[in-house]
XYZ file of C-alpha atoms in Angstrom:
469
model
C 22.696 -48.238 92.386
C 22.718 -50.453 89.333
C 24.946 -49.036 86.522
C 23.095 -47.813 83.455
C 24.442 -49.728 80.362
C 26.099 -47.471 77.828
C 24.224 -47.129 74.592
C 25.371 -49.174 71.629
C 27.510 -47.160 69.117
C 25.167 -46.187 66.086
C 26.069 -48.211 63.107
C 27.057 -45.988 59.876
C 24.357 -46.762 57.045
C 25.687 -48.591 54.067
C 26.297 -46.109 51.516
C 25.511 -46.703 47.894
C 27.538 -44.463 45.632
C 25.999 -43.883 42.133
C 28.632 -41.903 39.884
C 26.718 -40.235 36.896
C 23.198 -38.850 36.701
C 22.368 -40.085 33.024
C 19.994 -42.902 32.092
C 21.858 -45.585 34.136
C 22.667 -43.246 37.183
C 19.194 -41.945 37.454
C 16.970 -44.843 36.614
C 19.098 -47.090 38.996
C 18.782 -44.425 42.027
C 15.104 -44.142 41.430
C 14.522 -47.845 41.528
C 16.724 -48.110 44.578
C 14.566 -45.544 46.266
C 11.624 -47.606 45.694
C 13.207 -51.099 46.445
C 15.069 -49.966 49.601
C 12.381 -47.458 50.929
C 12.316 -49.375 54.521
C 15.964 -49.345 54.866
C 15.971 -45.509 53.642
C 13.524 -44.673 56.424
C 15.272 -46.728 59.119
C 18.681 -45.050 58.343
C 20.591 -48.287 57.422
C 21.183 -47.460 53.981
C 22.037 -44.253 52.131
C 22.239 -43.285 48.452
C 24.601 -40.832 47.074
C 24.427 -39.429 43.460
C 27.506 -37.703 42.362
C 26.791 -35.865 38.950
C 28.313 -32.841 37.003
C 24.906 -31.523 36.108
C 21.512 -31.362 38.378
C 19.582 -32.865 35.733
C 19.320 -35.980 33.296
C 19.183 -35.187 29.720
C 16.585 -37.325 27.775
C 18.803 -37.410 24.468
C 16.387 -38.745 22.070
C 14.622 -35.362 22.239
C 17.813 -33.272 21.440
C 17.185 -33.077 17.818
C 13.603 -31.621 18.554
C 14.893 -29.209 21.042
C 17.428 -27.881 18.479
C 14.472 -27.578 15.906
C 12.218 -25.918 18.419
C 9.576 -28.483 18.768
C 10.303 -28.953 22.143
C 11.530 -26.372 24.941
C 14.982 -27.384 26.059
C 13.801 -27.279 29.830
C 11.459 -29.997 28.971
C 14.370 -32.308 27.692
C 15.859 -32.434 31.231
C 14.558 -34.081 34.445
C 15.746 -32.331 37.683
C 17.177 -35.025 39.805
C 16.774 -33.320 43.241
C 13.030 -33.500 42.575
C 12.903 -36.923 41.336
C 15.447 -38.468 43.744
C 14.068 -36.970 46.912
C 15.580 -39.694 49.196
C 18.935 -39.512 47.566
C 21.640 -36.970 48.507
C 22.431 -35.386 45.274
C 26.070 -33.802 44.916
C 26.552 -31.526 41.931
C 29.990 -32.436 41.247
C 32.613 -34.745 39.411
C 34.367 -37.783 40.438
C 37.678 -37.762 39.491
C 39.266 -41.002 40.808
C 38.138 -44.326 42.483
C 40.130 -46.428 44.759
C 37.523 -49.465 45.043
C 40.217 -51.452 47.035
C 40.201 -49.020 49.739
C 36.303 -48.085 48.923
C 36.958 -44.476 48.350
C 36.051 -41.894 45.550
C 37.807 -38.564 45.263
C 35.528 -35.854 44.029
C 35.193 -32.096 43.366
C 32.356 -29.813 43.536
C 31.389 -26.163 42.169
C 32.898 -25.000 45.607
C 36.194 -26.996 45.494
C 38.032 -24.202 43.602
C 36.602 -21.260 45.783
C 37.547 -23.065 48.969
C 41.067 -24.202 47.534
C 40.832 -27.595 49.014
C 40.984 -29.861 46.021
C 39.310 -33.173 45.755
C 37.479 -34.606 48.729
C 37.163 -38.225 49.705
C 33.935 -40.245 49.768
C 33.668 -43.437 51.148
C 31.166 -45.889 49.963
C 30.063 -49.624 50.465
C 28.561 -50.190 46.935
C 29.676 -48.704 43.804
C 27.522 -48.015 40.792
C 29.862 -46.480 38.069
C 27.768 -44.869 35.246
C 29.749 -41.827 34.081
C 28.536 -42.429 30.400
C 30.423 -41.406 27.407
C 31.917 -38.413 25.625
C 32.261 -37.334 22.107
C 34.893 -39.439 20.169
C 37.041 -36.981 18.293
C 39.912 -37.499 15.905
C 43.039 -35.275 15.449
C 41.718 -33.454 12.678
C 43.181 -30.045 11.866
C 40.531 -27.343 12.802
C 38.106 -29.652 14.496
C 38.705 -28.462 18.059
C 38.151 -24.797 16.846
C 35.304 -25.038 14.570
C 33.502 -28.305 15.242
C 30.252 -28.267 17.150
C 29.023 -31.326 19.201
C 25.541 -32.709 19.650
C 25.456 -34.490 22.886
C 24.153 -31.949 25.391
C 21.129 -29.942 25.624
C 23.490 -26.611 25.656
C 24.919 -27.773 22.442
C 21.425 -28.696 20.887
C 20.316 -24.883 21.912
C 23.543 -23.515 20.697
C 23.434 -25.206 17.363
C 19.815 -23.923 16.712
C 20.704 -20.244 17.454
C 23.962 -20.677 15.386
C 21.963 -22.110 12.152
C 19.392 -19.262 12.466
C 22.181 -16.899 12.796
C 23.907 -18.056 9.717
C 20.594 -17.311 7.905
C 20.814 -13.861 9.287
C 24.447 -13.412 7.990
C 23.515 -14.764 4.724
C 20.728 -12.209 4.249
C 22.904 -9.312 5.442
C 26.112 -9.733 3.626
C 27.177 -8.335 0.277
C 30.140 -10.874 -0.263
C 29.042 -13.933 -2.061
C 31.556 -15.999 -0.417
C 30.762 -15.086 3.088
C 26.978 -15.909 2.064
C 27.977 -19.332 0.728
C 29.834 -20.499 3.676
C 27.062 -19.447 6.039
C 24.591 -21.415 4.002
C 26.512 -24.453 4.012
C 26.018 -27.025 6.946
C 28.369 -29.892 7.089
C 27.215 -32.882 9.415
C 29.761 -35.602 10.062
C 28.542 -39.227 11.401
C 25.647 -41.010 9.915
C 24.373 -42.559 13.149
C 21.121 -41.657 15.170
C 22.571 -38.307 16.248
C 24.014 -36.984 12.983
C 20.881 -38.182 11.059
C 18.183 -36.849 13.337
C 19.831 -33.753 14.028
C 20.290 -32.996 10.222
C 16.817 -33.983 9.388
C 15.102 -31.798 12.281
C 17.425 -28.825 11.721
C 17.089 -28.919 7.788
C 13.364 -28.939 8.218
C 13.607 -25.925 10.573
C 15.961 -24.126 8.454
C 13.872 -24.545 5.241
C 10.815 -23.064 7.113
C 12.933 -20.244 8.523
C 14.227 -19.272 5.092
C 10.744 -18.337 3.912
C 10.704 -15.494 6.017
C 13.873 -13.897 4.672
C 13.436 -11.636 1.549
C 16.688 -12.785 -0.062
C 17.386 -16.254 1.122
C 15.458 -19.175 -0.616
C 15.248 -22.540 0.994
C 17.136 -24.177 -1.955
C 20.051 -21.836 -1.431
C 20.808 -23.822 1.708
C 23.192 -26.729 1.133
C 23.254 -29.709 3.603
C 25.993 -32.299 3.557
C 25.905 -35.465 5.546
C 29.579 -37.384 5.843
C 29.822 -40.893 6.747
C 33.025 -42.953 6.774
C 31.260 -46.130 6.314
C 29.201 -47.613 3.493
C 25.768 -47.031 5.154
C 23.835 -44.717 7.622
C 21.756 -45.848 10.472
C 22.858 -49.327 10.634
C 20.389 -49.905 13.633
C 17.374 -49.969 11.414
C 18.908 -52.252 8.742
C 20.146 -52.051 5.329
C 16.929 -51.547 3.684
C 15.611 -48.708 5.799
C 19.047 -47.254 5.690
C 18.992 -46.977 1.936
C 15.275 -45.471 2.408
C 16.752 -42.886 4.565
C 19.498 -42.006 1.964
C 16.765 -41.793 -0.764
C 14.399 -39.475 1.464
C 17.612 -37.321 2.330
C 18.748 -36.877 -1.130
C 15.100 -36.281 -2.416
C 15.302 -33.184 0.125
C 18.279 -31.901 -1.757
C 20.621 -33.174 1.213
C 24.007 -34.459 -0.176
C 25.032 -37.831 1.498
C 28.517 -39.019 1.005
C 29.439 -42.438 2.218
C 32.758 -43.898 2.582
C 34.041 -40.335 2.944
C 35.984 -38.810 5.936
C 36.436 -35.169 7.046
C 40.317 -34.566 6.792
C 40.446 -30.929 7.768
C 38.174 -28.047 8.822
C 40.988 -25.400 9.138
C 40.206 -21.618 8.187
C 36.381 -22.562 7.880
C 36.899 -25.016 5.020
C 35.837 -28.328 5.440
C 38.112 -30.764 3.171
C 36.880 -34.156 2.625
C 38.673 -37.249 1.566
C 36.948 -37.423 -1.768
C 38.855 -33.917 -2.680
C 36.053 -31.746 -1.862
C 36.872 -28.336 -0.411
C 33.764 -26.820 1.244
C 33.751 -23.312 2.789
C 31.380 -23.437 5.655
C 30.859 -21.890 9.031
C 29.222 -25.187 10.301
C 30.587 -28.295 11.108
C 28.545 -30.597 13.201
C 30.691 -33.575 14.604
C 28.472 -36.619 15.627
C 30.984 -39.468 14.679
C 30.520 -41.750 17.722
C 31.319 -41.782 21.397
C 33.898 -43.157 23.678
C 33.773 -44.250 27.497
C 34.475 -41.604 30.055
C 37.883 -40.828 31.123
C 37.113 -41.543 34.485
C 37.377 -45.244 33.984
C 40.791 -44.926 33.447
C 41.445 -43.363 36.831
C 40.137 -46.398 38.661
C 41.546 -49.616 39.939
C 38.567 -51.550 38.198
C 39.125 -53.887 35.194
C 38.430 -52.363 31.668
C 38.208 -53.981 28.202
C 40.641 -53.235 25.205
C 38.097 -50.555 24.277
C 38.241 -48.736 27.756
C 34.939 -50.023 29.143
C 34.031 -51.690 32.457
C 34.332 -55.585 32.261
C 31.181 -56.742 33.464
C 29.371 -59.854 34.120
C 25.859 -60.534 32.674
C 24.601 -59.789 36.295
C 26.036 -56.215 35.970
C 28.669 -56.696 38.576
C 32.118 -55.519 37.570
C 34.002 -58.792 36.785
C 36.395 -59.584 39.764
C 35.556 -56.456 41.942
C 33.014 -57.223 44.552
C 30.544 -54.383 45.263
C 31.261 -52.622 41.996
C 28.619 -52.380 39.439
C 28.393 -50.876 35.899
C 25.839 -50.572 33.119
C 25.300 -48.367 30.009
C 27.720 -46.694 27.589
C 30.624 -47.109 30.337
C 30.051 -51.078 30.567
C 30.809 -54.162 28.487
C 27.983 -56.375 29.410
C 27.702 -59.677 27.784
C 24.556 -60.218 25.651
C 22.948 -63.538 27.080
C 20.435 -63.478 24.113
C 23.352 -63.292 21.593
C 26.418 -65.436 22.975
C 29.710 -63.847 21.929
C 28.499 -60.364 21.696
C 27.910 -57.325 23.871
C 24.880 -55.177 24.641
C 24.809 -52.329 22.331
C 25.564 -48.753 24.269
C 22.272 -47.425 23.582
C 19.447 -45.836 25.652
C 17.268 -48.850 25.268
C 19.665 -51.246 26.820
C 20.717 -48.588 29.729
C 17.151 -48.074 30.749
C 16.569 -51.894 31.093
C 19.957 -52.456 32.599
C 19.356 -49.956 35.334
C 16.225 -51.720 36.381
C 18.136 -55.065 36.800
C 21.292 -53.414 38.325
C 19.166 -51.846 40.960
C 17.312 -55.224 41.675
C 20.660 -56.984 42.084
C 22.228 -54.401 44.197
C 19.108 -54.837 46.696
C 19.467 -58.396 46.279
C 23.127 -58.277 47.354
C 22.445 -56.173 50.441
C 19.697 -58.816 51.474
C 21.670 -61.909 50.752
C 19.536 -63.024 47.985
C 20.545 -64.311 44.506
C 21.421 -62.117 41.663
C 19.750 -62.432 38.275
C 21.353 -61.768 34.731
C 20.342 -59.013 32.321
C 18.303 -60.232 29.437
C 16.775 -58.302 26.955
C 16.165 -59.014 23.171
C 16.813 -56.046 20.942
C 13.117 -54.873 19.983
C 14.303 -52.408 17.295
C 14.731 -48.934 16.354
C 13.075 -45.729 15.451
C 14.540 -42.672 13.906
C 12.750 -39.014 13.091
C 13.951 -37.420 9.679
C 12.116 -34.379 10.424
C 8.555 -33.272 10.793
C 6.183 -36.091 9.746
C 9.111 -38.254 8.188
C 10.812 -41.223 9.832
C 12.051 -44.897 9.613
C 11.643 -47.748 11.860
C 12.530 -51.429 12.194
C 10.524 -52.897 15.099
C 10.156 -56.753 15.799
C 11.110 -57.486 12.245
C 8.592 -54.981 10.672
C 10.031 -52.180 8.615
C 8.065 -48.770 8.804
C 8.828 -45.649 7.055
C 7.307 -42.151 6.508
C 4.440 -40.661 8.763
C 3.635 -44.085 10.555
C 7.213 -44.508 11.559
C 7.353 -40.703 12.423
C 4.423 -41.381 14.816
C 5.871 -44.324 16.298
C 8.951 -42.494 17.343
C 7.167 -39.966 18.975
C 4.874 -42.336 20.859
C 7.750 -44.431 21.759
C 10.057 -41.801 23.186
C 6.938 -40.029 24.779
C 6.176 -43.357 26.922
C 10.168 -43.483 27.666
C 10.981 -39.911 29.088
C 10.949 -39.778 32.919
C 8.135 -38.589 35.081
C 4.599 -37.669 34.276
C 5.297 -34.007 34.493
C 7.613 -34.110 31.485
C 5.236 -36.435 29.493
C 2.438 -33.823 29.798
C 4.687 -30.813 28.858
C 6.070 -32.544 25.849
C 2.573 -33.643 24.919
C 1.173 -30.242 25.309
C 4.120 -28.521 23.019
C 3.473 -31.258 20.366
C -0.238 -30.403 20.419
C 0.498 -26.695 20.246
C 2.977 -27.028 17.528
C 0.245 -28.431 15.354
C -1.745 -25.518 15.775
C 0.695 -22.603 15.647
C 3.706 -21.939 13.496
C 7.484 -22.595 14.275
C 9.361 -20.277 16.245
C 12.433 -19.122 14.271
C 13.993 -16.628 16.867
C 17.810 -16.999 17.607
C 18.836 -16.328 21.194
C 22.600 -16.433 20.673
C 23.066 -13.898 23.201
C 22.278 -16.467 25.796
C 25.815 -17.662 25.321
C 27.378 -14.277 26.752
C 24.604 -12.887 28.883
C 27.003 -10.294 30.575
C 28.066 -8.895 27.090
C 25.832 -5.930 27.149
C 26.648 -4.907 30.643
C 30.376 -5.612 30.173
C 30.043 -3.194 27.152
C 27.985 -0.601 29.120
C 30.551 -0.736 32.133
C 33.471 -0.253 29.643
C 32.138 3.006 28.885
C 32.756 4.296 32.272
C 36.212 5.866 32.651
C 38.321 3.827 35.344
C 39.572 7.046 37.235
C 35.835 7.972 37.921
C 33.604 4.884 38.102
C 30.568 6.790 39.242
C 30.442 9.155 36.377
C 27.799 8.293 33.777
C 28.718 7.391 30.238
C 29.359 10.195 27.532
C 26.267 11.699 26.340
C 24.381 11.252 29.659
C 22.258 8.184 30.725
C 19.805 6.439 28.368
C 16.898 8.534 27.602
C 18.572 12.000 28.407
C 18.096 14.726 25.933
């Protein structure tokens, strides 16, 4: 009887590990799904995305989320819905041994299990962990500073600003009132200027609904260490922005630094001492600390050293783009691509195409994109833009800002929801409700549970249950 040949051992699929679920991570995985659909169906390729959050945040909409123009849930894109053909792991990569093609990662269950970081082998690595806020050792900053990089921070800042109006309205202490109505923003880039512009607009409107707080009682200060703000839109539009902000009674201080914010007093390098309960820190970003826990080559600034094809220089099968990567700008020899969303989205497309080409043995292409320009919102119906050499300001620039970002926000679902909210906001008045209790949702239950004597936990609180006579 003839012998049945033993089956061939099943070959493991080539695993593409994408670290990070931001612009680069999500868009790269999304395009890889499309380009490698036959390989994914055939089981010869697997795409794994490891990200701390199960969603991608569209950061240009954070100022409008803080002002209440857009619902916070419409600023984020759920990764599992968009990346239906990828394996999404909500966790954090803590180190990478590229020589051994292994990443160590933790998940939400790691602490519960007590197992520590687990290994994850890969064949191709896309390292796109993004950036974190660049802070300085300023006394009091860690205790009192508020960041503006995540949707949680945007919602928290909105609640905080409305809460300050409530404090100012109810206190009898002039010092407490003045501190509550003083808002200090540090950093004159996109994040700082747009957040300040939107929140000042919202707070000025909200103040009209308080019987003892007037819009002119609010004090807004923008602190910038350099001699200009919004450098991306050019010096002329930067000067226009300063005039626009100062025309709204916003105090713009150039060549000034925050030296301390201890005891809720902002001390500036020009000698000013500003009692305030609000210090918003938007003074730049730095690469994710994960990069230092890898064996990949880094620049002096701690970013991945990449080639124009978005491959990590000297590390085959490793790729990088976005905030974490230093990518040579082939349209401006000797310079690197700016770490902004415009480059990140376009780099992700080239990156996915090059990974596909690498797997199929095809030649790689260089990332090439001439900078088109910038747009910035300064609040409702106000903005500045410098696009393809043309300078635009006021309502047209604000409209361009909305149209551009509506075209860039991922998925038709999000586009429709954002457009609907914008349309409704033109018909109805702003919402000025603070939901600060969201930050401690168990507070009321903890208070109720604390009323129960520990020796008899089944006994009702003193005075009987709610509603009893």
